[in-house]
Amino acid sequence: MYASTKEILEKANREGYAVGAFNFNNMEFLEAIIEAAEAEKAPIIVATSEGALKYLGNGDPYRGAKLAYVMVKTLADSVSVPVALHLDHGKHMEFILYALQAGYSSVMIDLSDKPFEENLEGTKKVVELAHPLGISVEAELGKLAGVEDNVASRESVLVDPEEAKEFVEKTGVDFLAPAIGTSHGAFKFKGEAKLDFDRLKKVKESTKLPLVLHGASMVPEDKVELANKYGAEIKGAKGVPGDALKKAIEFGINKVNVDTDLRITFMAALRKVLDEKRSEIDPRKLLGPGREALVEIVRDRIRFLGSSGKA
Ligand code: PGH
Ligand code: CA
Ligand code: ZN
């Protein structure tokens, strides 16, 4: 059933587990994610970035938002588990408005690269627009390293727990993503993975909100190896270790954002079939194995996060 992100995450917060928020750009990924959730009897969040809206709409992001909504609504209505549609990393007001108009369950307003006051004021404005429509809002404090960093600041800037409290009180935001040392993509850590759990604990105590972990892909070695075996060139990939992810959930993470793990899994399956079936031209035969591999990885992640059976 099509569901409220807020209801899904408030239940997870009360009961102490995390729900997966998986990114999609096309039908195959979306179907796999929802099939996995139904098989696991798990609540699920599916998310589109601004780039996903452009891709889905073939250049027209509002068309993309409407298409995302009808696809998700149609599939959600065909299963029994709660499915919420979320705008991931909304950085421009027009994309937020597209999502609100299209009927999304929730939006993220990501002004984390702006000064604190600007982030606060911008987030407050989005909350004022979204809440009357019954749409919930996520914001981010601190910066993730990796794709979000600029040349000047290689170090990620982590969330300040005192600021988090003030930010939540003044904005009325529903969920908060505190930067605690993760980053987006397949290359998260050079040496040992380091997350600031102490900081996370303090943010949870001071806000009590459902918290979000971005950059949460584990980057499974077997998938990277499979991809490399069939021609990929991915070297030195490193994700969030399982024990770190478990600990983050214990300390109050309730929404776990995963994109890279699905990309690697799909791409590995696609490379394998392209290599093995060189005379095949039917896109269904070429893309189908990727979709099946995605169902398995999403089921794995759901079980790991503790949301299996929570629908
Ligand atoms: C994410 C996904 N989306 O918002 O934070 O992160 O690159 O670790 O999958 P990954
Ligand atoms: Ca950010
Ligand atoms: Zn993210």
Short mmCIF file of C-alpha atoms and ligand atoms in Angstrom, two decimals:
data_model
loop_
_atom_site.label_atom_id
_atom_site.label_comp_id
_atom_site.label_asym_id
_atom_site.label_seq_id
_atom_site.Cartn_x
_atom_site.Cartn_y
_atom_site.Cartn_z
CA MET A 1 0.00 0.00 0.00
CA TYR A 2 1.15 3.56 -0.68
CA ALA A 3 2.24 4.90 2.67
CA SER A 4 3.44 7.80 4.79
CA THR A 5 7.20 8.01 5.33
CA LYS A 6 6.55 9.58 8.72
CA GLU A 7 4.43 6.67 9.92
CA ILE A 8 6.99 4.15 8.68
CA LEU A 9 9.89 5.92 10.39
CA GLU A 10 8.13 6.79 13.64
CA LYS A 11 7.29 3.11 14.12
CA ALA A 12 10.93 2.22 13.37
CA ASN A 13 12.05 4.84 15.90
CA ARG A 14 9.71 3.50 18.61
CA GLU A 15 10.72 -0.11 18.01
CA GLY A 16 14.42 0.42 17.33
CA TYR A 17 15.11 -0.80 13.81
CA ALA A 18 15.92 0.77 10.45
CA VAL A 19 14.05 0.86 7.15
CA GLY A 20 15.88 0.82 3.82
CA ALA A 21 15.52 3.79 1.50
CA PHE A 22 16.60 2.56 -1.90
CA ASN A 23 17.26 4.78 -4.91
CA PHE A 24 15.82 3.98 -8.33
CA ASN A 25 16.01 5.52 -11.82
CA ASN A 26 13.98 3.01 -13.79
CA MET A 27 11.31 0.34 -13.68
CA GLU A 28 13.61 -2.65 -13.15
CA PHE A 29 15.11 -1.27 -9.93
CA LEU A 30 11.75 -0.14 -8.59
CA GLU A 31 10.05 -3.48 -9.23
CA ALA A 32 12.92 -5.38 -7.62
CA ILE A 33 12.88 -3.19 -4.48
CA ILE A 34 9.12 -3.53 -4.00
CA GLU A 35 9.14 -7.26 -4.69
CA ALA A 36 11.90 -7.69 -2.09
CA ALA A 37 9.95 -5.69 0.50
CA GLU A 38 6.81 -7.75 -0.10
CA ALA A 39 8.77 -11.00 0.18
CA GLU A 40 10.27 -9.81 3.48
CA LYS A 41 6.99 -8.36 4.83
CA ALA A 42 8.92 -5.15 5.36
CA PRO A 43 8.02 -1.46 5.14
CA ILE A 44 10.09 0.22 2.44
CA ILE A 45 11.06 3.65 1.12
CA VAL A 46 11.91 4.19 -2.53
CA ALA A 47 13.75 7.36 -3.46
CA THR A 48 14.47 9.47 -6.51
CA SER A 49 17.26 12.04 -6.63
CA GLU A 50 16.94 15.21 -8.71
CA GLY A 51 18.99 13.42 -11.36
CA ALA A 52 16.56 10.50 -11.30
CA LEU A 53 13.68 12.88 -12.04
CA LYS A 54 15.55 14.29 -15.03
CA TYR A 55 16.33 10.77 -16.28
CA LEU A 56 12.82 9.41 -15.73
CA GLY A 57 11.34 12.42 -17.51
CA ASN A 58 13.96 12.22 -20.27
CA GLY A 59 15.04 15.77 -19.48
CA ASP A 60 11.78 17.06 -17.96
CA PRO A 61 11.97 16.55 -14.19
CA TYR A 62 8.32 17.37 -13.50
CA ARG A 63 7.29 14.69 -15.97
CA GLY A 64 9.83 12.47 -14.18
CA ALA A 65 8.25 13.15 -10.78
CA LYS A 66 4.77 12.35 -12.08
CA LEU A 67 6.02 9.14 -13.71
CA ALA A 68 7.83 8.11 -10.51
CA TYR A 69 4.63 8.68 -8.56
CA VAL A 70 2.35 6.68 -10.87
CA MET A 71 4.83 3.80 -11.06
CA VAL A 72 5.28 3.69 -7.30
CA LYS A 73 1.56 4.16 -6.56
CA THR A 74 0.59 1.40 -9.00
CA LEU A 75 3.12 -1.07 -7.62
CA ALA A 76 2.50 -0.08 -4.00
CA ASP A 77 -1.22 -0.71 -4.41
CA SER A 78 -0.46 -4.22 -5.67
CA VAL A 79 1.38 -5.28 -2.49
CA SER A 80 0.44 -5.45 1.20
CA VAL A 81 3.53 -3.77 2.69
CA PRO A 82 3.80 0.01 3.20
CA VAL A 83 5.72 1.71 0.36
CA ALA A 84 6.70 5.39 0.60
CA LEU A 85 8.09 7.59 -2.18
CA HIS A 86 10.79 10.06 -1.16
CA LEU A 87 12.69 12.86 -2.93
CA ASP A 88 16.37 12.32 -2.11
CA HIS A 89 18.77 15.30 -1.84
CA GLY A 90 16.38 17.99 -3.06
CA LYS A 91 18.64 21.00 -3.48
CA HIS A 92 16.47 23.24 -5.64
CA MET A 93 13.05 24.58 -4.74
CA GLU A 94 11.57 23.65 -8.13
CA PHE A 95 12.36 19.96 -7.57
CA ILE A 96 10.79 20.10 -4.12
CA LEU A 97 7.66 21.60 -5.69
CA TYR A 98 7.56 18.91 -8.41
CA ALA A 99 7.63 16.22 -5.73
CA LEU A 100 5.00 17.94 -3.58
CA GLN A 101 2.71 18.36 -6.60
CA ALA A 102 3.25 14.83 -7.85
CA GLY A 103 2.14 13.31 -4.53
CA TYR A 104 5.39 12.15 -2.92
CA SER A 105 5.25 10.83 0.67
CA SER A 106 8.26 12.89 1.75
CA VAL A 107 11.01 15.20 0.51
CA MET A 108 14.57 15.87 1.57
CA ILE A 109 15.68 19.47 1.47
CA ASP A 110 19.47 19.29 1.42
CA LEU A 111 21.02 22.66 2.15
CA SER A 112 23.79 21.07 4.18
CA ASP A 113 26.46 22.74 2.06
CA LYS A 114 25.06 26.17 3.00
CA PRO A 115 25.71 28.08 6.24
CA PHE A 116 23.65 26.90 9.24
CA GLU A 117 21.21 29.84 9.19
CA GLU A 118 20.51 29.43 5.49
CA ASN A 119 19.94 25.69 5.91
CA LEU A 120 17.60 26.43 8.83
CA GLU A 121 15.55 29.08 7.00
CA GLY A 122 15.29 27.07 3.78
CA THR A 123 14.28 23.90 5.61
CA LYS A 124 11.65 25.81 7.60
CA LYS A 125 10.12 27.09 4.35
CA VAL A 126 9.88 23.58 2.91
CA VAL A 127 8.30 22.30 6.13
CA GLU A 128 5.69 25.09 5.88
CA LEU A 129 4.85 24.03 2.32
CA ALA A 130 4.92 20.27 2.86
CA HIS A 131 3.18 19.73 6.20
CA PRO A 132 -0.24 21.11 5.16
CA LEU A 133 -0.15 18.53 2.34
CA GLY A 134 0.62 15.71 4.77
CA ILE A 135 4.12 15.34 3.32
CA SER A 136 7.04 14.92 5.71
CA VAL A 137 10.49 16.50 5.43
CA GLU A 138 14.09 15.36 5.90
CA ALA A 139 17.03 17.73 6.26
CA GLU A 140 20.77 17.25 6.67
CA LEU A 141 23.31 18.79 9.01
CA GLY A 142 27.02 18.57 8.34
CA LYS A 143 28.62 17.50 5.10
CA LEU A 144 29.33 14.10 3.69
CA ALA A 145 32.75 13.59 2.20
CA GLY A 146 33.11 12.26 -1.35
CA VAL A 147 30.87 13.54 -4.10
CA GLU A 148 29.57 16.33 -1.90
CA ASP A 149 32.90 17.78 -0.90
CA ASN A 150 34.53 20.62 -2.71
CA VAL A 151 38.22 20.89 -3.46
CA ALA A 152 38.77 23.31 -0.59
CA SER A 153 37.46 21.01 2.15
CA ARG A 154 38.56 17.42 1.72
CA GLU A 155 37.63 16.64 5.32
CA SER A 156 33.97 16.01 5.93
CA VAL A 157 32.39 18.43 8.37
CA LEU A 158 30.44 16.48 10.94
CA VAL A 159 27.16 17.44 12.59
CA ASP A 160 27.16 19.52 15.78
CA PRO A 161 24.67 17.98 18.30
CA GLU A 162 23.84 21.36 19.89
CA GLU A 163 23.06 22.84 16.47
CA ALA A 164 20.94 19.79 15.68
CA LYS A 165 18.67 20.45 18.65
CA GLU A 166 18.16 24.11 17.72
CA PHE A 167 17.66 23.19 14.05
CA VAL A 168 14.97 20.62 14.80
CA GLU A 169 13.10 22.89 17.20
CA LYS A 170 13.13 25.88 14.85
CA THR A 171 12.33 24.08 11.59
CA GLY A 172 9.83 21.42 12.69
CA VAL A 173 11.60 18.96 10.39
CA ASP A 174 10.48 15.29 10.66
CA PHE A 175 13.74 13.38 10.07
CA LEU A 176 17.35 14.43 10.34
CA ALA A 177 20.43 13.18 8.50
CA PRO A 178 23.46 13.86 10.69
CA ALA A 179 26.84 13.65 8.93
CA ILE A 180 28.88 11.19 11.02
CA GLY A 181 31.62 10.24 8.57
CA THR A 182 30.04 8.32 5.69
CA SER A 183 30.14 9.40 2.07
CA HIS A 184 28.32 8.55 -1.14
CA GLY A 185 29.61 6.12 -3.73
CA ALA A 186 31.82 3.03 -3.85
CA PHE A 187 34.96 4.57 -2.29
CA LYS A 188 34.00 5.61 1.21
CA PHE A 189 37.14 5.06 3.22
CA LYS A 190 40.83 5.09 2.35
CA GLY A 191 41.97 3.12 5.41
CA GLU A 192 39.82 1.94 8.26
CA ALA A 193 36.13 2.92 8.29
CA LYS A 194 35.50 5.52 10.96
CA LEU A 195 32.06 6.67 12.03
CA ASP A 196 31.46 9.08 14.91
CA PHE A 197 29.02 7.08 17.06
CA ASP A 198 29.42 9.38 20.03
CA ARG A 199 28.18 12.27 17.93
CA LEU A 200 25.30 10.16 16.62
CA LYS A 201 24.27 9.23 20.17
CA LYS A 202 24.24 12.90 21.20
CA VAL A 203 22.16 13.93 18.18
CA LYS A 204 19.64 11.21 19.01
CA GLU A 205 19.43 12.30 22.64
CA SER A 206 19.02 15.97 21.74
CA THR A 207 16.48 15.52 18.91
CA LYS A 208 14.71 12.17 19.54
CA LEU A 209 13.83 12.17 15.81
CA PRO A 210 14.10 9.31 13.34
CA LEU A 211 17.66 9.71 12.04
CA VAL A 212 18.92 9.00 8.53
CA LEU A 213 22.23 7.48 7.44
CA HIS A 214 23.33 8.58 3.99
CA GLY A 215 26.13 6.82 2.18
CA ALA A 216 25.19 3.54 3.85
CA SER A 217 26.12 1.09 1.10
CA MET A 218 28.27 -1.82 2.26
CA VAL A 219 29.84 -2.29 -1.21
CA PRO A 220 29.86 -6.12 -1.20
CA GLU A 221 33.19 -7.58 -2.28
CA ASP A 222 31.66 -10.53 -4.11
CA LYS A 223 29.68 -8.20 -6.38
CA VAL A 224 32.70 -6.02 -7.08
CA GLU A 225 34.72 -9.14 -7.92
CA LEU A 226 31.97 -10.45 -10.19
CA ALA A 227 31.82 -7.12 -12.01
CA ASN A 228 35.61 -7.00 -12.39
CA LYS A 229 35.64 -10.58 -13.68
CA TYR A 230 33.33 -9.51 -16.49
CA GLY A 231 35.24 -6.40 -17.51
CA ALA A 232 34.54 -3.75 -14.90
CA GLU A 233 37.46 -1.81 -13.49
CA ILE A 234 36.60 -1.02 -9.90
CA LYS A 235 39.62 -0.88 -7.63
CA GLY A 236 39.87 -0.06 -3.93
CA ALA A 237 36.12 0.08 -3.39
CA LYS A 238 35.15 0.20 0.28
CA GLY A 239 31.75 0.50 1.93
CA VAL A 240 30.34 0.74 5.44
CA PRO A 241 31.30 -2.42 7.39
CA GLY A 242 28.39 -4.50 8.69
CA ASP A 243 29.26 -4.02 12.35
CA ALA A 244 29.40 -0.24 11.91
CA LEU A 245 25.99 -0.25 10.25
CA LYS A 246 24.53 -2.38 13.06
CA LYS A 247 25.99 -0.04 15.65
CA ALA A 248 24.58 3.03 13.87
CA ILE A 249 21.12 1.46 14.01
CA GLU A 250 21.55 0.70 17.74
CA PHE A 251 22.44 4.36 18.28
CA GLY A 252 19.32 5.65 16.59
CA ILE A 253 19.49 5.43 12.79
CA ASN A 254 16.03 4.55 11.41
CA LYS A 255 16.42 5.23 7.67
CA VAL A 256 19.34 3.75 5.77
CA ASN A 257 19.98 5.14 2.28
CA VAL A 258 21.32 2.65 -0.25
CA ASP A 259 22.09 3.35 -3.89
CA THR A 260 25.62 2.16 -4.71
CA ASP A 261 25.04 -1.47 -3.61
CA LEU A 262 22.17 -1.74 -6.06
CA ARG A 263 24.12 -0.12 -8.88
CA ILE A 264 27.07 -2.50 -8.46
CA THR A 265 24.80 -5.54 -8.17
CA PHE A 266 22.80 -4.69 -11.28
CA MET A 267 25.87 -3.76 -13.31
CA ALA A 268 27.67 -6.99 -12.38
CA ALA A 269 24.68 -9.10 -13.45
CA LEU A 270 24.35 -7.13 -16.68
CA ARG A 271 28.04 -7.50 -17.55
CA LYS A 272 27.85 -11.23 -16.90
CA VAL A 273 24.87 -11.79 -19.17
CA LEU A 274 26.30 -9.54 -21.91
CA ASP A 275 29.50 -11.57 -21.81
CA GLU A 276 27.84 -14.98 -21.68
CA LYS A 277 25.01 -14.40 -24.17
CA ARG A 278 26.71 -12.58 -26.98
CA SER A 279 24.01 -13.25 -29.55
CA GLU A 280 21.16 -12.15 -27.30
CA ILE A 281 19.43 -8.93 -28.39
CA ASP A 282 16.24 -9.09 -26.30
CA PRO A 283 16.48 -6.35 -23.63
CA ARG A 284 14.28 -8.41 -21.31
CA LYS A 285 16.83 -11.23 -21.35
CA LEU A 286 19.65 -8.77 -20.76
CA LEU A 287 18.03 -6.69 -18.00
CA GLY A 288 16.02 -9.47 -16.32
CA PRO A 289 18.98 -11.10 -14.52
CA GLY A 290 19.92 -7.69 -13.06
CA ARG A 291 16.41 -7.26 -11.71
CA GLU A 292 16.57 -10.71 -10.11
CA ALA A 293 19.94 -9.97 -8.53
CA LEU A 294 18.51 -6.75 -7.11
CA VAL A 295 15.66 -8.61 -5.38
CA GLU A 296 18.25 -10.72 -3.54
CA ILE A 297 20.49 -7.84 -2.44
CA VAL A 298 17.51 -5.76 -1.26
CA ARG A 299 16.16 -8.74 0.73
CA ASP A 300 19.61 -9.14 2.32
CA ARG A 301 19.72 -5.49 3.29
CA ILE A 302 16.17 -5.50 4.70
CA ARG A 303 17.03 -8.46 6.93
CA PHE A 304 20.24 -6.78 8.02
CA LEU A 305 18.44 -3.56 8.98
CA GLY A 306 15.94 -5.43 11.13
CA SER A 307 12.83 -4.38 9.23
CA SER A 308 11.94 -7.86 7.96
CA GLY A 309 8.47 -8.78 9.26
CA LYS A 310 7.76 -5.22 10.46
CA ALA A 311 5.09 -4.39 7.87
C1 PGH B 1 22.59 7.73 -0.40
C2 PGH B 1 23.18 6.46 -0.96
N1 PGH B 1 21.53 8.27 -1.05
O1 PGH B 1 20.96 9.39 -0.61
O2 PGH B 1 23.01 8.28 0.61
O3 PGH B 1 24.51 6.23 -0.52
O4 PGH B 1 26.23 5.72 -2.24
O5 PGH B 1 26.29 4.62 -0.01
O6 PGH B 1 24.55 4.00 -1.64
P1 PGH B 1 25.44 5.09 -1.16
CA CA B 2 24.40 17.03 1.81
ZN ZN B 3 22.50 10.52 0.32
#
